[in-house]
Short mmCIF file of C-alpha atoms in Angstrom, two decimals:
data_model
loop_
_atom_site.label_atom_id
_atom_site.label_comp_id
_atom_site.label_asym_id
_atom_site.label_seq_id
_atom_site.Cartn_x
_atom_site.Cartn_y
_atom_site.Cartn_z
CA MET A 1220 0.70 12.85 -33.47
CA ASP A 1221 4.34 12.85 -34.47
CA TYR A 1222 6.77 12.37 -31.58
CA SER A 1223 10.14 10.71 -31.28
CA ILE A 1224 10.54 7.99 -28.69
CA ALA A 1225 12.87 10.35 -26.81
CA LYS A 1226 10.19 13.07 -26.84
CA ILE A 1227 7.60 10.71 -25.40
CA GLY A 1228 10.10 9.78 -22.71
CA ASP A 1229 10.54 13.45 -21.86
CA ILE A 1230 6.77 14.05 -21.74
CA LEU A 1231 6.28 11.11 -19.38
CA ASN A 1232 9.54 11.52 -17.48
CA ALA A 1233 10.17 7.90 -18.39
CA LYS A 1234 13.03 5.62 -19.32
CA THR A 1235 13.32 4.80 -23.02
CA GLN A 1236 15.23 2.40 -25.20
CA GLY A 1237 15.78 2.51 -28.93
CA SER A 1238 14.98 5.35 -31.30
CA GLY A 1239 12.41 6.17 -33.92
CA GLN A 1240 9.37 8.27 -34.71
CA VAL A 1241 5.82 7.58 -33.48
CA THR A 1242 2.93 8.73 -35.69
CA GLY A 1243 -0.05 7.02 -34.08
CA VAL A 1244 -1.24 5.06 -31.08
CA SER A 1245 -3.08 1.79 -30.49
CA PHE A 1246 -3.90 -0.43 -27.53
CA ASN A 1247 -5.14 -3.33 -29.70
CA SER A 1248 -2.31 -5.18 -31.39
CA ARG A 1249 -4.63 -6.32 -34.20
CA GLN A 1250 -5.28 -2.68 -35.12
CA VAL A 1251 -1.66 -1.54 -35.13
CA VAL A 1252 -0.49 0.20 -38.28
CA PRO A 1253 3.13 1.07 -39.10
CA GLY A 1254 4.39 3.94 -36.95
CA ASP A 1255 2.08 3.31 -34.01
CA LEU A 1256 2.98 3.39 -30.36
CA PHE A 1257 1.49 0.16 -28.98
CA VAL A 1258 0.21 0.72 -25.44
CA ALA A 1259 0.41 -2.49 -23.41
CA LEU A 1260 -2.51 -2.04 -21.03
CA VAL A 1261 -2.91 -4.42 -18.12
CA ALA A 1262 -6.57 -5.44 -17.96
CA ASP A 1263 -8.42 -8.74 -18.35
CA ASN A 1264 -5.84 -9.53 -21.00
CA ASP A 1265 -2.33 -8.26 -20.31
CA GLY A 1266 -1.29 -6.22 -23.34
CA HIS A 1267 2.34 -7.15 -22.74
CA GLN A 1268 1.51 -10.58 -24.18
CA TYR A 1269 0.86 -8.98 -27.57
CA ILE A 1270 4.00 -6.86 -27.93
CA GLN A 1271 5.56 -9.15 -30.52
CA ASP A 1272 2.37 -9.15 -32.57
CA ALA A 1273 2.30 -5.34 -32.46
CA LEU A 1274 5.93 -5.12 -33.57
CA GLN A 1275 5.32 -7.52 -36.44
CA ARG A 1276 2.49 -5.26 -37.61
CA GLY A 1277 4.83 -2.29 -37.70
CA ALA A 1278 4.65 -0.66 -34.26
CA ALA A 1279 7.41 1.95 -33.99
CA ALA A 1280 7.62 1.50 -30.22
CA VAL A 1281 5.81 0.00 -27.25
CA LEU A 1282 4.63 1.66 -24.05
CA VAL A 1283 5.25 -0.88 -21.28
CA ASP A 1284 5.32 -1.01 -17.51
CA ASP A 1285 8.41 -1.64 -15.43
CA GLN A 1286 7.01 -4.88 -14.00
CA HIS A 1287 7.62 -6.64 -17.31
CA ASP A 1288 11.00 -7.50 -18.83
CA ILE A 1289 11.43 -6.10 -22.33
CA PRO A 1290 14.27 -7.21 -24.64
CA ASN A 1291 16.89 -4.48 -25.07
CA ASP A 1292 16.41 -4.40 -28.83
CA VAL A 1293 12.71 -3.49 -28.59
CA PRO A 1294 12.08 0.28 -28.93
CA ALA A 1295 10.15 1.13 -25.80
CA VAL A 1296 8.98 3.73 -23.31
CA ILE A 1297 8.98 2.23 -19.82
CA VAL A 1298 6.62 3.59 -17.15
CA PRO A 1299 5.17 2.48 -13.78
CA ASP A 1300 1.57 2.31 -15.15
CA THR A 1301 0.70 2.27 -18.85
CA LEU A 1302 -2.88 3.53 -18.42
CA ILE A 1303 -1.76 6.54 -16.40
CA ALA A 1304 0.97 7.18 -18.96
CA LEU A 1305 -1.56 7.02 -21.81
CA GLN A 1306 -3.66 9.60 -20.01
CA GLN A 1307 -0.66 11.84 -19.35
CA LEU A 1308 0.32 11.66 -23.01
CA GLY A 1309 -3.25 12.56 -24.00
CA ALA A 1310 -3.26 15.51 -21.62
CA PHE A 1311 -0.01 16.77 -23.15
CA ARG A 1312 -1.49 16.52 -26.62
CA ARG A 1313 -4.59 18.49 -25.59
CA GLN A 1314 -2.44 21.19 -23.99
CA GLU A 1315 -0.11 21.31 -27.00
CA LEU A 1316 -2.89 21.74 -29.59
CA ASN A 1317 -5.10 23.77 -27.22
CA PRO A 1318 -8.44 23.45 -29.06
CA LYS A 1319 -11.69 24.66 -27.63
CA VAL A 1320 -13.18 21.63 -25.86
CA VAL A 1321 -16.86 20.76 -25.64
CA ALA A 1322 -17.39 17.85 -23.23
CA ILE A 1323 -20.68 15.94 -23.18
CA THR A 1324 -22.13 13.50 -20.68
CA GLY A 1325 -25.60 12.31 -19.68
CA SER A 1326 -27.68 9.22 -18.96
CA ASN A 1327 -28.93 9.14 -22.54
CA GLY A 1328 -28.31 11.03 -25.75
CA LYS A 1329 -24.66 11.93 -25.24
CA THR A 1330 -23.46 10.26 -28.45
CA THR A 1331 -26.22 11.82 -30.55
CA THR A 1332 -25.52 15.19 -28.94
CA LYS A 1333 -21.81 14.71 -29.67
CA ASP A 1334 -22.59 14.09 -33.32
CA MET A 1335 -24.92 17.09 -33.52
CA THR A 1336 -22.49 19.39 -31.71
CA ALA A 1337 -19.60 18.37 -33.96
CA ALA A 1338 -21.70 19.09 -37.04
CA VAL A 1339 -22.63 22.54 -35.73
CA MET A 1340 -19.03 23.39 -34.83
CA ALA A 1341 -17.75 22.19 -38.19
CA LYS A 1342 -19.65 25.00 -39.91
CA ARG A 1343 -16.96 27.39 -38.66
CA TYR A 1344 -14.11 25.42 -37.12
CA LYS A 1345 -11.88 22.45 -37.90
CA THR A 1346 -13.62 19.99 -35.61
CA PHE A 1347 -12.80 16.54 -34.27
CA LYS A 1348 -15.14 14.34 -32.24
CA THR A 1349 -14.87 11.22 -30.12
CA PRO A 1350 -14.70 8.21 -32.46
CA GLU A 1351 -17.43 5.62 -31.91
CA ASN A 1352 -17.92 5.33 -28.14
CA PHE A 1353 -14.37 6.09 -26.95
CA ASN A 1354 -15.64 7.75 -23.79
CA ASN A 1355 -13.86 6.11 -20.84
CA GLU A 1356 -10.43 6.19 -19.19
CA ILE A 1357 -8.89 4.54 -22.25
CA GLY A 1358 -11.06 6.03 -24.98
CA VAL A 1359 -10.77 9.67 -23.93
CA PRO A 1360 -6.94 9.84 -24.04
CA MET A 1361 -7.07 7.90 -27.31
CA THR A 1362 -9.39 10.60 -28.65
CA LEU A 1363 -6.95 13.29 -27.54
CA LEU A 1364 -4.03 11.52 -29.17
CA THR A 1365 -5.78 10.88 -32.48
CA MET A 1366 -7.19 14.37 -33.07
CA PRO A 1367 -5.51 16.09 -36.02
CA ALA A 1368 -2.90 18.76 -35.40
CA ASP A 1369 -5.13 21.47 -36.91
CA THR A 1370 -8.11 20.76 -34.63
CA GLU A 1371 -9.77 23.98 -33.47
CA VAL A 1372 -12.73 22.44 -31.60
CA LEU A 1373 -12.73 19.04 -29.91
CA VAL A 1374 -16.14 17.55 -29.11
CA VAL A 1375 -15.54 14.80 -26.60
CA GLU A 1376 -17.97 12.34 -25.05
CA LEU A 1377 -17.44 11.39 -21.40
CA GLY A 1378 -18.98 8.21 -20.01
CA MET A 1379 -19.58 7.35 -16.40
CA ASP A 1380 -20.51 4.26 -14.38
CA ARG A 1381 -19.13 5.08 -10.94
CA PRO A 1382 -18.44 8.07 -8.67
CA GLY A 1383 -15.21 9.93 -9.37
CA GLN A 1384 -14.92 8.80 -12.98
CA LEU A 1385 -16.17 12.04 -14.51
CA THR A 1386 -13.96 14.08 -12.21
CA ALA A 1387 -10.88 12.40 -13.67
CA LEU A 1388 -12.09 12.62 -17.26
CA SER A 1389 -13.14 16.25 -16.96
CA LYS A 1390 -9.74 17.20 -15.55
CA LEU A 1391 -8.15 15.31 -18.43
CA VAL A 1392 -9.98 17.24 -21.17
CA VAL A 1393 -10.41 20.64 -19.38
CA PRO A 1394 -13.64 21.72 -21.11
CA ASP A 1395 -14.54 25.21 -22.25
CA VAL A 1396 -18.15 24.06 -22.52
CA ALA A 1397 -19.69 21.13 -20.64
CA ILE A 1398 -23.07 19.61 -21.50
CA ILE A 1399 -25.23 17.27 -19.43
CA THR A 1400 -27.94 15.89 -21.73
CA MET A 1401 -30.28 14.38 -19.12
CA ILE A 1402 -30.53 12.44 -15.88
CA GLY A 1403 -32.08 9.00 -16.30
CA GLU A 1404 -31.83 5.63 -14.62
CA ALA A 1405 -28.72 4.33 -16.40
CA HIS A 1406 -26.38 2.74 -13.81
CA ILE A 1407 -28.98 3.11 -11.07
CA GLU A 1408 -27.86 -0.35 -9.93
CA PHE A 1409 -24.70 1.32 -8.64
CA PHE A 1410 -26.04 4.76 -7.67
CA GLN A 1411 -29.45 3.75 -6.19
CA THR A 1412 -31.17 7.10 -6.88
CA ARG A 1413 -31.44 9.64 -9.70
CA ALA A 1414 -30.19 12.30 -7.28
CA LYS A 1415 -26.92 10.42 -6.85
CA ILE A 1416 -26.68 9.96 -10.63
CA ALA A 1417 -27.10 13.73 -11.04
CA GLN A 1418 -24.41 14.35 -8.45
CA ALA A 1419 -22.02 12.09 -10.38
CA LYS A 1420 -22.87 13.74 -13.71
CA LEU A 1421 -22.13 17.15 -12.21
CA GLU A 1422 -18.54 16.01 -11.73
CA ILE A 1423 -18.09 17.18 -15.33
CA VAL A 1424 -17.47 20.66 -13.93
CA ALA A 1425 -14.38 19.41 -12.03
CA GLY A 1426 -12.14 20.29 -14.98
CA LEU A 1427 -14.34 23.01 -16.49
CA LYS A 1428 -12.32 26.17 -16.98
CA PRO A 1429 -13.10 29.03 -14.57
CA ASP A 1430 -14.60 31.00 -17.46
CA GLY A 1431 -16.25 27.88 -18.90
CA VAL A 1432 -19.97 27.27 -19.27
CA LEU A 1433 -22.17 24.37 -18.18
CA CYS A 1434 -25.19 23.65 -20.41
CA ILE A 1435 -28.04 21.72 -18.75
CA PRO A 1436 -31.71 20.99 -19.57
CA PHE A 1437 -34.05 23.68 -18.29
CA ASP A 1438 -36.53 21.17 -16.84
CA GLU A 1439 -34.27 19.02 -14.64
CA PRO A 1440 -34.33 20.35 -11.04
CA LEU A 1441 -31.64 17.88 -9.98
CA LEU A 1442 -29.32 19.97 -12.17
CA THR A 1443 -30.85 23.45 -12.19
CA GLN A 1444 -30.86 23.63 -8.39
CA ALA A 1445 -27.21 22.60 -8.06
CA ALA A 1446 -24.63 25.13 -6.95
CA ILE A 1447 -22.20 25.66 -9.84
CA ALA A 1448 -19.27 28.09 -9.70
CA GLN A 1449 -19.12 28.64 -13.46
CA GLN A 1450 -21.72 30.16 -15.78
CA VAL A 1451 -24.78 27.97 -16.45
CA VAL A 1452 -26.89 27.99 -19.63
CA LEU A 1453 -30.28 26.25 -19.71
CA PHE A 1454 -31.36 24.65 -22.98
CA GLY A 1455 -34.66 23.30 -24.26
CA ASP A 1456 -37.12 26.03 -23.26
CA GLY A 1457 -39.12 28.02 -25.80
CA VAL A 1458 -39.65 25.28 -28.39
CA SER A 1459 -42.81 25.48 -30.49
CA ALA A 1460 -44.51 24.07 -33.58
CA VAL A 1461 -43.15 20.55 -33.12
CA GLN A 1462 -44.01 18.12 -35.92
CA GLY A 1463 -42.66 14.73 -36.88
CA ASP A 1464 -42.98 11.67 -39.07
CA ALA A 1465 -41.11 8.38 -39.37
CA THR A 1466 -37.88 10.09 -40.45
CA THR A 1467 -37.79 13.74 -39.39
CA THR A 1468 -38.65 16.06 -36.52
CA THR A 1469 -39.20 19.77 -37.10
CA PHE A 1470 -39.52 22.51 -34.51
CA THR A 1471 -39.15 26.25 -34.01
CA TYR A 1472 -36.64 27.78 -31.60
CA GLN A 1473 -35.74 31.47 -31.33
CA GLU A 1474 -37.99 32.17 -34.34
CA THR A 1475 -35.88 29.77 -36.39
CA ARG A 1476 -37.21 26.58 -37.99
CA PHE A 1477 -35.12 23.44 -37.48
CA ALA A 1478 -35.44 20.01 -39.09
CA ILE A 1479 -33.46 17.06 -37.75
CA PRO A 1480 -33.29 13.60 -39.40
CA LEU A 1481 -34.35 11.90 -36.16
CA ILE A 1482 -37.58 11.17 -34.36
CA GLY A 1483 -38.54 12.17 -30.86
CA GLY A 1484 -38.84 15.13 -28.56
CA TYR A 1485 -35.79 13.93 -26.67
CA ASN A 1486 -33.73 14.51 -29.81
CA ILE A 1487 -34.99 18.09 -29.89
CA MET A 1488 -33.35 18.50 -26.48
CA ASN A 1489 -30.15 16.96 -27.84
CA ALA A 1490 -30.24 19.34 -30.80
CA LEU A 1491 -30.75 22.37 -28.57
CA ALA A 1492 -27.82 21.33 -26.40
CA ALA A 1493 -25.71 21.36 -29.57
CA VAL A 1494 -27.19 24.71 -30.64
CA SER A 1495 -26.46 26.21 -27.21
CA ALA A 1496 -22.84 25.12 -27.41
CA GLY A 1497 -22.66 26.53 -30.92
CA ILE A 1498 -24.00 29.91 -29.81
CA LEU A 1499 -21.33 30.03 -27.10
CA LEU A 1500 -18.67 29.52 -29.78
CA HIS A 1501 -20.26 32.11 -32.09
CA ILE A 1502 -22.06 29.81 -34.54
CA ASP A 1503 -25.00 31.50 -36.29
CA LEU A 1504 -28.42 29.88 -35.92
CA ASP A 1505 -28.76 29.59 -39.70
CA ASP A 1506 -25.53 27.62 -39.83
CA ALA A 1507 -26.75 25.40 -36.99
CA VAL A 1508 -29.98 24.74 -38.94
CA GLU A 1509 -28.00 23.64 -41.97
CA ALA A 1510 -25.63 21.47 -39.94
CA LEU A 1511 -28.41 19.61 -38.11
CA GLN A 1512 -30.29 18.75 -41.28
CA THR A 1513 -27.66 16.28 -42.47
CA PHE A 1514 -25.29 15.50 -39.59
CA ASP A 1515 -23.52 12.13 -39.37
CA LEU A 1516 -25.01 9.91 -36.67
CA THR A 1517 -22.96 7.26 -34.87
CA LYS A 1518 -24.28 3.79 -35.71
CA ASN A 1519 -27.21 2.35 -33.70
CA ARG A 1520 -28.25 5.68 -32.16
CA THR A 1521 -31.88 6.14 -33.30
CA GLU A 1522 -30.74 5.02 -36.74
CA ARG A 1523 -33.30 4.95 -39.56
CA LEU A 1524 -33.10 1.97 -41.91
CA VAL A 1525 -35.35 0.13 -44.35
CA THR A 1526 -35.83 -3.64 -44.73
CA ALA A 1527 -36.10 -5.49 -48.02
CA ARG A 1528 -39.89 -5.44 -47.53
CA GLY A 1529 -39.86 -1.65 -47.33
CA VAL A 1530 -40.54 -1.58 -43.59
CA ASN A 1531 -39.02 1.37 -41.75
CA LEU A 1532 -36.66 0.32 -38.96
CA ILE A 1533 -35.90 2.63 -36.06
CA SER A 1534 -32.77 1.18 -34.49
CA ASP A 1535 -31.70 2.43 -31.07
CA VAL A 1536 -29.91 -0.59 -29.70
CA TYR A 1537 -26.72 0.74 -28.12
CA ASN A 1538 -28.10 1.50 -24.68
CA SER A 1539 -31.41 1.70 -22.88
CA ASN A 1540 -33.04 2.91 -19.69
CA PRO A 1541 -36.67 3.48 -18.64
CA THR A 1542 -36.68 7.21 -19.39
CA ALA A 1543 -35.29 6.65 -22.88
CA VAL A 1544 -37.70 3.78 -23.64
CA ALA A 1545 -40.71 5.81 -22.51
CA ALA A 1546 -39.59 8.73 -24.67
CA VAL A 1547 -39.10 6.68 -27.82
CA LEU A 1548 -42.44 4.90 -27.32
CA ALA A 1549 -44.19 8.27 -27.05
CA THR A 1550 -42.53 9.25 -30.31
CA LEU A 1551 -43.54 5.98 -31.98
CA LYS A 1552 -47.16 6.69 -31.07
CA ALA A 1553 -47.04 9.97 -33.00
CA ILE A 1554 -45.62 8.44 -36.20
CA PRO A 1555 -48.28 7.96 -38.89
CA ALA A 1556 -48.17 4.35 -40.09
CA SER A 1557 -50.72 1.61 -40.74
CA HIS A 1558 -48.92 -0.82 -38.47
CA LYS A 1559 -46.27 -0.22 -35.82
CA TYR A 1560 -44.30 -2.86 -33.96
CA VAL A 1561 -41.96 -2.58 -31.01
CA VAL A 1562 -39.01 -4.85 -30.18
CA LEU A 1563 -37.70 -4.27 -26.66
CA GLY A 1564 -34.68 -5.96 -25.12
CA ASP A 1565 -33.87 -5.94 -21.42
CA MET A 1566 -32.55 -2.77 -19.80
CA LEU A 1567 -29.41 -3.69 -17.87
CA GLU A 1568 -27.70 -2.31 -14.75
CA LEU A 1569 -30.95 -1.39 -12.97
CA GLY A 1570 -30.19 -3.44 -9.87
CA GLU A 1571 -32.92 -4.16 -7.34
CA GLN A 1572 -35.32 -1.86 -9.16
CA ALA A 1573 -35.05 -3.78 -12.45
CA ALA A 1574 -38.28 -5.78 -12.12
CA THR A 1575 -40.37 -2.75 -11.16
CA LEU A 1576 -38.87 -0.49 -13.82
CA HIS A 1577 -39.54 -3.07 -16.55
CA ALA A 1578 -43.10 -3.65 -15.34
CA ASN A 1579 -43.79 0.08 -15.24
CA LEU A 1580 -43.12 0.36 -18.97
CA ALA A 1581 -46.20 -1.73 -19.78
CA LYS A 1582 -48.42 1.35 -19.67
CA GLU A 1583 -46.17 3.20 -22.13
CA ILE A 1584 -46.21 0.20 -24.48
CA LEU A 1585 -50.01 0.08 -24.35
CA ALA A 1586 -50.26 3.84 -24.86
CA ALA A 1587 -48.11 3.61 -28.00
CA ASN A 1588 -50.97 1.83 -29.84
CA VAL A 1589 -48.70 -0.70 -31.50
CA THR A 1590 -49.90 -3.67 -33.53
CA GLY A 1591 -47.42 -6.10 -32.05
CA VAL A 1592 -44.88 -6.40 -29.23
CA TYR A 1593 -41.67 -8.46 -29.25
CA LEU A 1594 -39.90 -8.76 -25.88
CA VAL A 1595 -36.37 -10.11 -25.49
CA GLY A 1596 -34.84 -11.14 -22.16
CA GLN A 1597 -35.99 -12.41 -18.79
CA LEU A 1598 -36.68 -8.98 -17.30
CA PHE A 1599 -39.23 -7.99 -19.94
CA THR A 1600 -40.74 -11.45 -20.35
CA ALA A 1601 -41.15 -12.00 -16.60
CA ASN A 1602 -42.30 -8.54 -15.54
CA THR A 1603 -43.83 -6.74 -18.51
CA ALA A 1604 -45.38 -9.54 -20.54
CA PRO A 1605 -47.95 -10.59 -17.87
CA ILE A 1606 -49.31 -7.03 -17.81
CA LEU A 1607 -49.52 -6.90 -21.60
CA ALA A 1608 -50.99 -10.38 -22.07
CA PRO A 1609 -54.66 -9.39 -21.50
CA HIS A 1610 -54.33 -6.78 -24.27
CA PHE A 1611 -52.61 -8.85 -26.99
CA ASP A 1612 -53.29 -12.32 -28.37
CA SER A 1613 -50.48 -14.79 -29.02
CA GLU A 1614 -50.05 -13.56 -32.60
CA HIS A 1615 -49.23 -10.05 -31.41
CA LEU A 1616 -47.20 -10.63 -28.21
CA HIS A 1617 -43.97 -12.56 -28.70
CA LEU A 1618 -41.40 -13.50 -26.06
CA TYR A 1619 -37.78 -14.54 -26.55
CA ASP A 1620 -34.80 -15.40 -24.41
CA THR A 1621 -31.58 -13.59 -25.23
CA HIS A 1622 -30.20 -16.70 -26.98
CA GLN A 1623 -33.20 -16.83 -29.35
CA LEU A 1624 -32.24 -13.93 -31.61
CA ASP A 1625 -32.30 -16.18 -34.69
CA ALA A 1626 -35.96 -16.95 -34.00
CA LEU A 1627 -36.66 -13.24 -33.53
CA ILE A 1628 -34.93 -12.45 -36.82
CA ALA A 1629 -36.99 -15.08 -38.63
CA ASP A 1630 -40.23 -13.67 -37.22
CA LEU A 1631 -39.35 -10.06 -38.01
CA LYS A 1632 -38.30 -10.83 -41.59
CA THR A 1633 -41.91 -11.67 -42.44
CA LEU A 1634 -43.36 -8.76 -40.51
CA GLY A 1635 -44.98 -5.66 -41.94
CA ASP A 1636 -45.47 -4.06 -45.31
CA ALA A 1637 -43.94 -1.04 -47.01
CA GLY A 1638 -44.45 2.04 -44.84
CA ASP A 1639 -44.94 0.12 -41.59
CA VAL A 1640 -42.56 0.79 -38.69
CA ILE A 1641 -40.52 -1.49 -36.42
CA LEU A 1642 -38.79 0.09 -33.42
CA LEU A 1643 -35.90 -1.79 -31.77
CA LYS A 1644 -34.59 -0.61 -28.41
CA ALA A 1645 -32.35 -2.44 -25.90
CA SER A 1646 -29.22 -2.30 -23.85
CA HIS A 1647 -26.11 -3.12 -25.85
CA GLY A 1648 -25.62 -6.36 -23.93
CA ILE A 1649 -28.73 -7.84 -25.56
CA HIS A 1650 -27.06 -7.47 -29.01
CA LEU A 1651 -30.11 -6.44 -30.99
CA GLU A 1652 -27.66 -4.86 -33.46
CA ASN A 1653 -27.32 -8.40 -34.84
CA VAL A 1654 -31.06 -8.43 -35.47
CA VAL A 1655 -30.91 -5.03 -37.18
CA ASN A 1656 -28.03 -6.14 -39.41
CA ALA A 1657 -29.90 -9.28 -40.44
CA LEU A 1658 -33.05 -7.35 -41.34
CA VAL A 1659 -31.30 -4.87 -43.64
CA GLN A 1660 -29.02 -7.31 -45.48
#
């Protein structure tokens, strides 16, 4: 990004004051670097309160709304709504650079699929992907504005927690390829049924180019039976010879052997979504194999770590829903280890179905044949623990409130021997990442 203040004013049809060159963008004044355009978003904290801080850190200009008075000597672009302006600026950047766009959404696995897809695309193209979890109305335009000028393929993650959100984001990025990883129960508190979640996920085609392609799992009727105007590709069928251990999953697809540094059949589906997108953009299967062997995984997405005691940690603590928990427990069962332990934190945003959905996971926990169970949060302790109690004594079933993470850390630090496995899975709001960080220090 390298625009003059006057150029940004022209793009946004906005009033400007002052002059200078903008080489970056930030909406957090603490992260401003010299040359940035500081975007004063109006949210829980009004960004206009931090304009002076941003300028002191070297902001070249500020993007402000016309409801706030700005001193005449402050270089600024003045608009009716700073969020809308940020999105418009991002849309201009996408149109200007015109990369191929692969957009990814889904109830689970979208970040891992983003990472896999970017690795596959990078075998042939200059590729940029959504940083961290920048997947909402603010994060997506930030992704567009921070992609390098030589980007040939943009892999962008799109999040969703309400109807209409994906429509706006899809129209913002205008995908050539759209991927829906799966339909689970995430946000069922707001949508009530999986069918309504699927309907909202299908909004990703709102901005899909007329000659674009939608990639969906072959075994999800809520998607495969939907009427889609554009071409549809089904992924995930025809997999054979699946094997796995505590660190790697191998499988055969189209007579080609793949090995991914992740556990779980659900990650095979994520990998095949990435492979399908790669095939559409003319990536050879052999290149996809090589890319998926060593791709960079965003932190806390089925991350593999080791404690000081040599215990293998499987950390998947960014988000959680019943489908994802059941899948990772099934994978844990298949891992060869003398002792396996599971740490589960509450699954959030499940609404009226929360108690039932937590209780229903008891059978998957029992089927996983784990040595010990550690439950964190009122939903698991109140609904799942009573079902597990007849099967575990007090030394092997442990319950914690969400404010007792220090006690959990202390207990886990003495747990297991070299080669044993501890799985941690929870919604991000439980903050089990703090537990993971403590165990690997």
